[in-house]
mmCIF file of C-alpha atoms in Angstrom:
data_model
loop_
_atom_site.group_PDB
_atom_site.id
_atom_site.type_symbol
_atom_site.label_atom_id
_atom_site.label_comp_id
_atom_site.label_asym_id
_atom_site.label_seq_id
_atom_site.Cartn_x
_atom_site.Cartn_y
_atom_site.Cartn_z
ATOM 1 C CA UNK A 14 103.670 91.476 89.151
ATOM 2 C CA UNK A 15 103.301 93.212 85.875
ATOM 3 C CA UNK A 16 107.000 93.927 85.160
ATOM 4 C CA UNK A 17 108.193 90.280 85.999
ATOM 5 C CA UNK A 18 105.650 88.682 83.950
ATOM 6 C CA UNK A 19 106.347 90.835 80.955
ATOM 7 C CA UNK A 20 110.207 90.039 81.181
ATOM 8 C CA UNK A 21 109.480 85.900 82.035
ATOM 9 C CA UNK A 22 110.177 83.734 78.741
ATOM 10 C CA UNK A 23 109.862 79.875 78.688
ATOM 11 C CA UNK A 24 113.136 78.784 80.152
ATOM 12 C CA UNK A 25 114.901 82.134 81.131
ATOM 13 C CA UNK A 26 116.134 82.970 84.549
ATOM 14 C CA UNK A 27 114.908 86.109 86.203
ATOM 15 C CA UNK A 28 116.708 86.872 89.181
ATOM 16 C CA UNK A 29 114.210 89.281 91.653
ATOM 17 C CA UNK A 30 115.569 92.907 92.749
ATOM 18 C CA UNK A 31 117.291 92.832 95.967
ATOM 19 C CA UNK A 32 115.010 91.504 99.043
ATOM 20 C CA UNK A 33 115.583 92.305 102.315
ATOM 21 C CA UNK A 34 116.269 89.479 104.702
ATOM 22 C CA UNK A 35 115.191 91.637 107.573
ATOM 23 C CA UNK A 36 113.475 94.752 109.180
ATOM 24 C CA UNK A 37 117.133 96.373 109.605
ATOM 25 C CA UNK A 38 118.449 94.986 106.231
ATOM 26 C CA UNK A 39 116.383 97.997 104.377
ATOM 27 C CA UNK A 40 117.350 101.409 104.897
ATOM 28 C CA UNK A 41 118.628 103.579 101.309
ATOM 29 C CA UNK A 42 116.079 106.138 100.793
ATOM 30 C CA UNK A 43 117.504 106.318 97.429
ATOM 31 C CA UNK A 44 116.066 103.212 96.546
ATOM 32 C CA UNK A 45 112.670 103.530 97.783
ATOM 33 C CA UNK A 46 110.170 100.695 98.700
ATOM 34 C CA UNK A 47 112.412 97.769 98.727
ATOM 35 C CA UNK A 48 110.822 94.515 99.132
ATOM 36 C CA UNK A 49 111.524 91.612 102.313
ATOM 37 C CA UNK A 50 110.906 88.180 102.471
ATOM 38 C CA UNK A 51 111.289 87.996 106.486
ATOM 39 C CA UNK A 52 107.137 88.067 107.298
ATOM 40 C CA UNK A 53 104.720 85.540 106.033
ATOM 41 C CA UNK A 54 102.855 88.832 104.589
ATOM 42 C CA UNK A 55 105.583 89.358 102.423
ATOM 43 C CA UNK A 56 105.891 85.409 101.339
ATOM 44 C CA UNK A 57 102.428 85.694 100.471
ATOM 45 C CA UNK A 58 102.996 88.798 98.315
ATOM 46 C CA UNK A 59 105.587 87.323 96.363
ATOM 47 C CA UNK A 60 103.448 84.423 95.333
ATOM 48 C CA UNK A 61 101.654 85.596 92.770
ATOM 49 C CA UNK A 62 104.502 87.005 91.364
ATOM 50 C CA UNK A 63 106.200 83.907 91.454
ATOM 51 C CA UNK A 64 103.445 82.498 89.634
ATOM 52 C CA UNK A 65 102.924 84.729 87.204
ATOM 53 C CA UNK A 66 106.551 83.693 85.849
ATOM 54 C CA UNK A 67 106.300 80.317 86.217
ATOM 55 C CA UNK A 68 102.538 80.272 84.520
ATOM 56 C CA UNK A 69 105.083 81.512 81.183
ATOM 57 C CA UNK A 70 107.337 78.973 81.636
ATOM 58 C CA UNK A 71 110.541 81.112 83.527
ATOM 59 C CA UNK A 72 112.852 80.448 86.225
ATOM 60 C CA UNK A 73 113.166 82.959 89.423
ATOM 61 C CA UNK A 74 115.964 83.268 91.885
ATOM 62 C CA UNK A 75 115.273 85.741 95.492
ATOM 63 C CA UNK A 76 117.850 87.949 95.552
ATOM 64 C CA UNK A 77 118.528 88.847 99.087
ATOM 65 C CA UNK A 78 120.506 91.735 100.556
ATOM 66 C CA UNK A 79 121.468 93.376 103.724
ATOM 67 C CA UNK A 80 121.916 97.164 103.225
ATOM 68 C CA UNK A 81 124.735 97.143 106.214
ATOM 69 C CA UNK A 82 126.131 100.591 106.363
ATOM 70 C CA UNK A 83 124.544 102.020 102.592
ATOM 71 C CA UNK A 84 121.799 103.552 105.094
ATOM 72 C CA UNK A 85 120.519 107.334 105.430
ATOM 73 C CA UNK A 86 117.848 106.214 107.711
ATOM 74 C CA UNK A 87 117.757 107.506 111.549
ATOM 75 C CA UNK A 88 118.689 104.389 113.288
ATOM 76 C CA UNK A 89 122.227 103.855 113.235
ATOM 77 C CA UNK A 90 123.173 100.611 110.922
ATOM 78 C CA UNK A 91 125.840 98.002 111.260
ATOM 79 C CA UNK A 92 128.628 96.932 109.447
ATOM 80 C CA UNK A 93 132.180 95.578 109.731
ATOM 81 C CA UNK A 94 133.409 99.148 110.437
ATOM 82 C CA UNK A 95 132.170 102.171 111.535
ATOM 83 C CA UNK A 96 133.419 104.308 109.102
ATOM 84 C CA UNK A 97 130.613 105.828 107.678
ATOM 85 C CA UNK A 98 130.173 105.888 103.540
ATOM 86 C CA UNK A 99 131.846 108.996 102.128
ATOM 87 C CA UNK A 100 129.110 111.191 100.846
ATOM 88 C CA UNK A 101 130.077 112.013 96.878
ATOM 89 C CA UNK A 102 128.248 112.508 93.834
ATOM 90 C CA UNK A 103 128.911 108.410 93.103
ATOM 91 C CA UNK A 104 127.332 107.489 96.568
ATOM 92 C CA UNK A 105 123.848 109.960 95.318
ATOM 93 C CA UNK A 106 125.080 112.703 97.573
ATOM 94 C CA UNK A 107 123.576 111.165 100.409
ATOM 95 C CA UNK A 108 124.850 111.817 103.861
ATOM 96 C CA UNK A 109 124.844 107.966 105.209
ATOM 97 C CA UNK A 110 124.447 106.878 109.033
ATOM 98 C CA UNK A 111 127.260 106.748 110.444
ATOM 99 C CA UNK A 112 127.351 102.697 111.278
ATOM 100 C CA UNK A 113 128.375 100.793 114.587
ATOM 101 C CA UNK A 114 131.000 97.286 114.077
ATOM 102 C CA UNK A 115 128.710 94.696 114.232
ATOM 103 C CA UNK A 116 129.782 92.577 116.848
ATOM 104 C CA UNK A 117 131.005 88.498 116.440
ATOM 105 C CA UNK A 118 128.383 87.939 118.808
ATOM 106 C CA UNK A 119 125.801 89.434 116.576
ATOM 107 C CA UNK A 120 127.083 87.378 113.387
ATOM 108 C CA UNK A 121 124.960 84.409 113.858
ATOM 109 C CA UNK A 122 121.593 86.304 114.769
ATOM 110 C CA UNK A 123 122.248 88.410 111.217
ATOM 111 C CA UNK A 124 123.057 84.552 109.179
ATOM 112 C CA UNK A 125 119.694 83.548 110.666
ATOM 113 C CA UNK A 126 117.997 86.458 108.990
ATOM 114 C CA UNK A 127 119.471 85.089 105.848
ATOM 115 C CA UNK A 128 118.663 81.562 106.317
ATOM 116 C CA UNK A 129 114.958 82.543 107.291
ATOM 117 C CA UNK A 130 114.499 85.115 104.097
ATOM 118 C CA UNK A 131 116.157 81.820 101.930
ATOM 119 C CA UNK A 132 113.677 79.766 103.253
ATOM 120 C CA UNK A 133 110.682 81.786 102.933
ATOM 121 C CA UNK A 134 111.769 82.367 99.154
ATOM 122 C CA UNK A 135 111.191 78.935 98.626
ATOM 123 C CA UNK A 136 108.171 79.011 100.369
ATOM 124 C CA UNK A 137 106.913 81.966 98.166
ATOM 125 C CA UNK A 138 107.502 79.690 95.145
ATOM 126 C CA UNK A 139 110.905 80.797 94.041
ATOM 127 C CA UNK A 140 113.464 78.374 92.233
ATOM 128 C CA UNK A 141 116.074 79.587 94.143
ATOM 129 C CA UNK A 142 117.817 82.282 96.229
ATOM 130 C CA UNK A 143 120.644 84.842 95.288
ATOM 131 C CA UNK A 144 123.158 85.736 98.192
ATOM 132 C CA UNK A 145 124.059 89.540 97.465
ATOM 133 C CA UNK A 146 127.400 89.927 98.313
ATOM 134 C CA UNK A 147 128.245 92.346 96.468
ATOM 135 C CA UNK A 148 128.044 96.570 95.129
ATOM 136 C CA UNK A 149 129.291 97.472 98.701
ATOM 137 C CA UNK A 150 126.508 95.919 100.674
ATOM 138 C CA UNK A 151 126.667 94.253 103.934
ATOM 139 C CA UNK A 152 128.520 90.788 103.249
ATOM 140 C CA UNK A 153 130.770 93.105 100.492
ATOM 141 C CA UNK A 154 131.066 95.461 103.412
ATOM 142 C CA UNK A 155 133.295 92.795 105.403
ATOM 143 C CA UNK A 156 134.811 90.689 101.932
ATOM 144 C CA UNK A 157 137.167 94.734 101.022
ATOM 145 C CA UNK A 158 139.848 95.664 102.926
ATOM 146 C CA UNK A 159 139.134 99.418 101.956
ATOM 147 C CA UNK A 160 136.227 98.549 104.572
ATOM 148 C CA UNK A 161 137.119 96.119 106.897
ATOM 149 C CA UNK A 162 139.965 97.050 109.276
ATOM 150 C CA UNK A 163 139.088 94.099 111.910
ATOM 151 C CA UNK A 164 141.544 92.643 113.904
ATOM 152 C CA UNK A 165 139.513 89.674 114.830
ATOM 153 C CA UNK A 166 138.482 86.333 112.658
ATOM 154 C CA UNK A 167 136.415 88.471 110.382
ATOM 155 C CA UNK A 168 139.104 90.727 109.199
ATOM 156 C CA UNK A 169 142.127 91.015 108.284
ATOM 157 C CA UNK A 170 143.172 88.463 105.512
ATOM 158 C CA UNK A 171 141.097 87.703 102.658
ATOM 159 C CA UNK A 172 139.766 84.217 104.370
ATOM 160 C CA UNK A 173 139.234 85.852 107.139
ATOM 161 C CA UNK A 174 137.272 89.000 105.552
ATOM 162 C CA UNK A 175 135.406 86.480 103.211
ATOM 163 C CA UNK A 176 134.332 83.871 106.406
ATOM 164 C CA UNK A 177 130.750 86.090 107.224
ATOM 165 C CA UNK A 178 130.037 86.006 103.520
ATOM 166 C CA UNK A 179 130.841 82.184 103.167
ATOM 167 C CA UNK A 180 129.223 81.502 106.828
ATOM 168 C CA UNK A 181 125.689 83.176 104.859
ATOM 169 C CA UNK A 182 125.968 81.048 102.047
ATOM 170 C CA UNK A 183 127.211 77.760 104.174
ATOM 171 C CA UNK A 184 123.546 78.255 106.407
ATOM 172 C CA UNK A 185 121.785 79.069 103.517
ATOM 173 C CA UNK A 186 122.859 75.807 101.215
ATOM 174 C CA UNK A 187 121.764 73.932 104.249
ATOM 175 C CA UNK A 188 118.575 75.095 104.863
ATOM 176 C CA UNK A 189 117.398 75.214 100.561
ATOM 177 C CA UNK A 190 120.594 73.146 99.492
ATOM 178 C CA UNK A 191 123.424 73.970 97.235
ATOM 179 C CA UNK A 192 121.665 73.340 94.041
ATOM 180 C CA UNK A 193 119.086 76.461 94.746
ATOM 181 C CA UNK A 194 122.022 78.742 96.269
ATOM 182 C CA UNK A 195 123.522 81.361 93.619
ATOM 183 C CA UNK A 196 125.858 84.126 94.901
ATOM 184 C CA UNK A 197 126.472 87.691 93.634
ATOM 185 C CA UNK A 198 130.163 88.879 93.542
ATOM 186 C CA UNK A 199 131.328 92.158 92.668
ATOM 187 C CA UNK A 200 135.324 92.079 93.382
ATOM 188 C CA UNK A 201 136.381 94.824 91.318
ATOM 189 C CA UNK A 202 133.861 97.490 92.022
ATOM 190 C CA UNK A 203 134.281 100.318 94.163
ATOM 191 C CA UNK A 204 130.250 101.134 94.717
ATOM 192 C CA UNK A 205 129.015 103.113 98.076
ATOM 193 C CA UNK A 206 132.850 103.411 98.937
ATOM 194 C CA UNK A 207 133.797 99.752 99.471
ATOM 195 C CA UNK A 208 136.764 98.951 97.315
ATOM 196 C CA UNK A 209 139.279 95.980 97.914
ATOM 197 C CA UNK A 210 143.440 96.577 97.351
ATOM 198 C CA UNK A 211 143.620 93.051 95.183
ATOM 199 C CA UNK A 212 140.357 92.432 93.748
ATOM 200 C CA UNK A 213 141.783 89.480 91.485
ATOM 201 C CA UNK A 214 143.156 87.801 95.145
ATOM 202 C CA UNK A 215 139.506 88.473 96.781
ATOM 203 C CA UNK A 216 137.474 87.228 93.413
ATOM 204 C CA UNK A 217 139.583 83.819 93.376
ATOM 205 C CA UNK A 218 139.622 83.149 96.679
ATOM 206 C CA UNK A 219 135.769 83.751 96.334
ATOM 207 C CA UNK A 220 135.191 81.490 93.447
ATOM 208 C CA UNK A 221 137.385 78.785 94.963
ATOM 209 C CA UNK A 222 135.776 78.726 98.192
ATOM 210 C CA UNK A 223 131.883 78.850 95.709
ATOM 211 C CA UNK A 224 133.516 76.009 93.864
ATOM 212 C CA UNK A 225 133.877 73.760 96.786
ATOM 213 C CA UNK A 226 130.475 74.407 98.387
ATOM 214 C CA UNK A 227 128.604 73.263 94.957
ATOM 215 C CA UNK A 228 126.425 76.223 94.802
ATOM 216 C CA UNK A 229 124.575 76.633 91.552
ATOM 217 C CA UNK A 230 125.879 79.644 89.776
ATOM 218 C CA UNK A 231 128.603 82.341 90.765
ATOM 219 C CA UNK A 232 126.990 85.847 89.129
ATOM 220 C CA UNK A 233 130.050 88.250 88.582
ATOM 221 C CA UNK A 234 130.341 91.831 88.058
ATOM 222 C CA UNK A 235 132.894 93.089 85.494
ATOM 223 C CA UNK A 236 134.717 95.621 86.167
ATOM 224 C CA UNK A 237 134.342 98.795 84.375
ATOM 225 C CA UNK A 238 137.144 100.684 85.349
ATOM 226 C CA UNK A 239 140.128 98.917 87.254
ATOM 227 C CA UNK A 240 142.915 101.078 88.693
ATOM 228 C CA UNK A 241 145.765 100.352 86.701
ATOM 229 C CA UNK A 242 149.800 101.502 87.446
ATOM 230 C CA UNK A 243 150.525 104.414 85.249
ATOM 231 C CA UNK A 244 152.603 103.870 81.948
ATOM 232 C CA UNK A 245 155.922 105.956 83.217
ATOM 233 C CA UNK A 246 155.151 104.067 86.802
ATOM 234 C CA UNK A 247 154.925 107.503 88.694
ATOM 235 C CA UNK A 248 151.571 106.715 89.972
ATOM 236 C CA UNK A 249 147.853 104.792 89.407
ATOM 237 C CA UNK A 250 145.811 105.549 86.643
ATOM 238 C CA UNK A 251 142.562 103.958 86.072
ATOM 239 C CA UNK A 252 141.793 102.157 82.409
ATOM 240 C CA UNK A 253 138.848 100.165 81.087
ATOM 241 C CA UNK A 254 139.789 96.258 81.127
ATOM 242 C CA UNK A 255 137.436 93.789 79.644
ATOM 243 C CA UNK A 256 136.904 90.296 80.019
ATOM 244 C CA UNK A 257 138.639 90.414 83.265
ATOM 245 C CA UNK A 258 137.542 87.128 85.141
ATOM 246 C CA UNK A 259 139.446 84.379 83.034
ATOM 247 C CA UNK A 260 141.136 84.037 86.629
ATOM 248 C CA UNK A 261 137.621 83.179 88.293
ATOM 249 C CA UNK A 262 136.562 81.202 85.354
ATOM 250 C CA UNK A 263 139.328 78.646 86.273
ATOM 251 C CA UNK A 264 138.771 78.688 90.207
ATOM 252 C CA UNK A 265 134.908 77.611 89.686
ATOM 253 C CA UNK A 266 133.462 74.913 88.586
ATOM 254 C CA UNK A 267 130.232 75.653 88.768
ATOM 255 C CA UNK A 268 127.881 77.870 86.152
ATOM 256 C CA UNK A 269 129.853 81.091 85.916
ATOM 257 C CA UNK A 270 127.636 84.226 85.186
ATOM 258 C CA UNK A 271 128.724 87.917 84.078
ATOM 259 C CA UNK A 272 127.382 90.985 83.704
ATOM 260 C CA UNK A 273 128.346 94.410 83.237
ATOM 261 C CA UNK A 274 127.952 96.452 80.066
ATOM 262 C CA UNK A 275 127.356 93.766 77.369
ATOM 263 C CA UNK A 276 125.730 93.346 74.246
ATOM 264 C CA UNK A 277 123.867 91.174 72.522
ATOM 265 C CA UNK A 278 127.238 90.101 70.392
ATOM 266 C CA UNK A 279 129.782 90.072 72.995
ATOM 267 C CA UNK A 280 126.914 88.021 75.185
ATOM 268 C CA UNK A 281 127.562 85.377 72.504
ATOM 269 C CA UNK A 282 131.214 86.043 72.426
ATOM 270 C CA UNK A 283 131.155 85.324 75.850
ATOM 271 C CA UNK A 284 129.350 82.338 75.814
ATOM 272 C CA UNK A 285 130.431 80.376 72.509
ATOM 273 C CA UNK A 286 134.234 80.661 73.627
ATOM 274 C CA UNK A 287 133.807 79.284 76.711
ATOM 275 C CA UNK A 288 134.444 82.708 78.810
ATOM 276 C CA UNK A 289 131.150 82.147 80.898
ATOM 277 C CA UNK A 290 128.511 79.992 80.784
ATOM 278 C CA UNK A 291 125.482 82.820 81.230
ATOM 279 C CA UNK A 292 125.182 86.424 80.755
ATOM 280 C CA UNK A 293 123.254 88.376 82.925
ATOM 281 C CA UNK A 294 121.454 91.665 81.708
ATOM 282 C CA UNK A 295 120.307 94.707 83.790
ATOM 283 C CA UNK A 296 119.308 97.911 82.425
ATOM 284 C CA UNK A 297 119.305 96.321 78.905
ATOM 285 C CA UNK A 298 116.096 94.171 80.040
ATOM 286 C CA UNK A 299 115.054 96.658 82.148
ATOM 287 C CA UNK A 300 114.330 98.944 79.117
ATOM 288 C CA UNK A 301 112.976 95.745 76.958
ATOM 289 C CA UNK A 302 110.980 93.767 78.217
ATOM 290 C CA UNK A 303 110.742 91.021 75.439
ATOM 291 C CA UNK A 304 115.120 91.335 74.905
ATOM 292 C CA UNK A 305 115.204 87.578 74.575
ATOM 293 C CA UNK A 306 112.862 88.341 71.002
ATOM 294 C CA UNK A 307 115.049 91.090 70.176
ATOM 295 C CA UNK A 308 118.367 89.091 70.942
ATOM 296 C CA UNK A 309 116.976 86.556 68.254
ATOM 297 C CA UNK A 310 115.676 88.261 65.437
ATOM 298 C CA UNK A 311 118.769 91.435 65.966
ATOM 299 C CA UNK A 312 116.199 93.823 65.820
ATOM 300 C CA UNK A 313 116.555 97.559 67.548
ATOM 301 C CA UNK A 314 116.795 97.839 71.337
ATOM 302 C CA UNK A 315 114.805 100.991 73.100
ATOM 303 C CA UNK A 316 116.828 103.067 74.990
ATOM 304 C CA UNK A 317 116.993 102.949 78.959
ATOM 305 C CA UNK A 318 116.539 106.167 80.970
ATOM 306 C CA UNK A 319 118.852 106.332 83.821
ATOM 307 C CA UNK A 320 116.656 109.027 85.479
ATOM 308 C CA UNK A 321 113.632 107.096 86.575
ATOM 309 C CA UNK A 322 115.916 103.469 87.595
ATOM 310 C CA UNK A 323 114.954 104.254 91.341
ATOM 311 C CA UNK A 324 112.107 106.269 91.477
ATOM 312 C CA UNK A 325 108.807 104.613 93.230
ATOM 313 C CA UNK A 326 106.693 105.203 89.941
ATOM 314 C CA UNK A 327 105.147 101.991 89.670
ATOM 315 C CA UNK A 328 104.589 102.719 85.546
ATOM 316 C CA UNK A 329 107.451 105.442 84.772
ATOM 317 C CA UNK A 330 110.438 103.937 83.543
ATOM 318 C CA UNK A 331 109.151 100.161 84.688
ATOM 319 C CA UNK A 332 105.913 98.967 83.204
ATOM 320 C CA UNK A 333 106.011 101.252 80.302
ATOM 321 C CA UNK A 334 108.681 100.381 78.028
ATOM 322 C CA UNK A 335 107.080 99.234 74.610
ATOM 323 C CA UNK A 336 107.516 95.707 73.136
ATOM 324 C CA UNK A 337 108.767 95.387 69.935
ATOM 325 C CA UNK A 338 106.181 95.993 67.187
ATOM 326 C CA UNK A 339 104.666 93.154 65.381
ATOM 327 C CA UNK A 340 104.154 95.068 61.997
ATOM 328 C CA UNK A 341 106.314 95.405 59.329
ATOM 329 C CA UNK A 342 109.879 96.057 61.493
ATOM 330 C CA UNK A 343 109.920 93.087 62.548
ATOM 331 C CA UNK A 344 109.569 91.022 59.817
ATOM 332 C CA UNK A 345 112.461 93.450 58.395
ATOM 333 C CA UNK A 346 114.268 92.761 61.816
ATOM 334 C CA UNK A 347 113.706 88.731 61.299
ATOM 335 C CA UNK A 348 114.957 88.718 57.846
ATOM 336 C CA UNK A 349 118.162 90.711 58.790
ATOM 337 C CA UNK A 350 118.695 88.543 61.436
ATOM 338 C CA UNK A 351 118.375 85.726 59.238
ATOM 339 C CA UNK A 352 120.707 86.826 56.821
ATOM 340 C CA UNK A 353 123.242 87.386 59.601
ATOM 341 C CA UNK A 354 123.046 84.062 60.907
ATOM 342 C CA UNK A 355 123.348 82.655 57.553
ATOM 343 C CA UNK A 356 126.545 84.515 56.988
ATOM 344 C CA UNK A 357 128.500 84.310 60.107
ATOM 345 C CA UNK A 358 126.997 81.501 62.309
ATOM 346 C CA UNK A 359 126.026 83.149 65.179
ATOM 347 C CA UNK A 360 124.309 81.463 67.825
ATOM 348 C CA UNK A 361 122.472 82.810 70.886
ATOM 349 C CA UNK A 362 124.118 83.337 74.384
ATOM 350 C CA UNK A 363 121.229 84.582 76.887
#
């Protein structure tokens, strides 16, 4: 409860780490102690939470997941393949179940899950509910072709490979409506082996098909690195390419959010020309828990460390990041921050 509330300002959106939609939906021991929203135990955790952000004035979405085949647990986990995740120094070294194809029989128990975990999330209190269909996660598991090899309606082309993911989000409009559904996209990424061949194809067709269901917001990963044709066209080469969803901006109508690597100027950037309408920040908030105060007055940001973002320490690296310090730096960091703004008009994007 204590991390939420520090991070929950009067009218900002904090969307809730992924939440399992079921008892099989968990399963990464490299992200210990994962929280559901499938037992009215867990609702009833969550409320106070929920609460606790509201009672400062913020806005919470339930983000919620299904691991599929990103599992190192004993009991064998399902996915739209089973190929099991390759086991590399990007995928934590882990040696992952090998998963079973989740049947099309099976689909509409696994949508249920979803519906029910939506449903309890507004029964906790939440605002809302995030689909997580993406960083190579059950619904992303069946969107890539680099996953999916199905031959039936839920592979092959990129309808058919996004259907599942658009079947989730269809039950779970209806059951909390459109206006509380958001859905997390990660086209380009290539996270716990799950790439797609045309991630610009896969992230239109995605935003199109958002577009037309009226969900709330469409939260989008950029892409860090995007494999790229090489300069003397002898082979791929992989380059840095920002500000890569102008495509998916166009396809959906809806409020576009990004994420990925910015700052607190290119947030603006992002914003004031029209390039997105939000900008959603990870390990930046995760290290500063009052960011929306340091966004304003441009004062110094602490420093995140990357060792302790998924250990179970319930202070280390989570409760224990300072706030910024209400002595003489930051009336130093309001006044340059003032002077700023008086000289080139900036204006706030988070």
């Amino acid at each position: 409860m204590e991390y939420y509330s520090q991070r929950a300002t009067k009218g900002g959106l904090l969307i809730a780490e992924a939440t399992g939609v079921s008892s099989d939906a968990q399963g990464m021991s490299v992200i210990p102690h994962t929280p559901g929203i499938w037992t009215k135990e867990q609702v009833e955790a969550w409320k106070p939470i929920v609460d606790a952000v509201h009672a400062k004035g913020g806005i919470i979405f339930c983000q919620i997941w299904h691991v599929g085949r990103a599992s190192d647990m004993e009991e064998r986990p399902i996915s739209s393949t089973s190929k099991p995740i390759e086991k590399t120094e990007e995928n934590y070294f882990l040696d992952f179940s090998t998963p079973r194809s989740l049947t099309v029989e099976e689909i509409p128990d696994v949508i249920k899950h979803f519906t029910l975990a939506a449903k309890n999330a507004l029964e906790a209190g939440f605002d809302g509910v995030e689909v997580h269909a993406a960083n190579g996660f059950l619904l992303d598991q069946f969107m890539k072709d680099g996953v999916n090899g199905r031959a039936n309606e839920y592979g092959g082309s990129v309808e058919s490979r996004c259907r599942f993911a658009l079947e989730v989000v269809d039950a779970v409009a209806a059951e909390v409506g459109a206006d509380r559904t958001g859905v997390r996209l990660s086209p380009y990424s290539r996270c716990l082996d799950c790439a797609d061949s045309d991630p610009d194809a896969l992230a239109v067709h995605m935003a199109r098909a958002l577009s037309m269901r009226g969900v709330i917001y469409c939260n989008v990963v950029e892409p860090e690195m995007v494999a790229t044709p090489a300069a003397d066209g002898a082979g791929a080469g992989m380059a840095r390419i920002p500000h890569r969803l102008r495509a998916v901006r166009e396809a959906f109508g809806g409020t576009l959010m990004v994420g990925g690597g910015y700052d607190r100027d290119e947030g603006n950037w992002a914003v004031a020309g029209g390039y997105a309408d939000l900008v959603v920040y990870g390990r930046l908030f995760l290290a500063n828990p009052d960011l929306p105060r340091r966004f304003r007055l441009g004062a110094p940001l602490n420093g995140y460390d990357r060792a302790t973002f998924y250990t179970a320490d319930p202070v280390a690296g989570y409760t224990d990041y300072p706030f910024l310090d209400d002595g003489g730096g930051l009336a130093a960091a309001a006044a340059a921050a003032a002077a700023s703004s008086n000289k080139s008009g900036d204006q706030d994007g988070v």
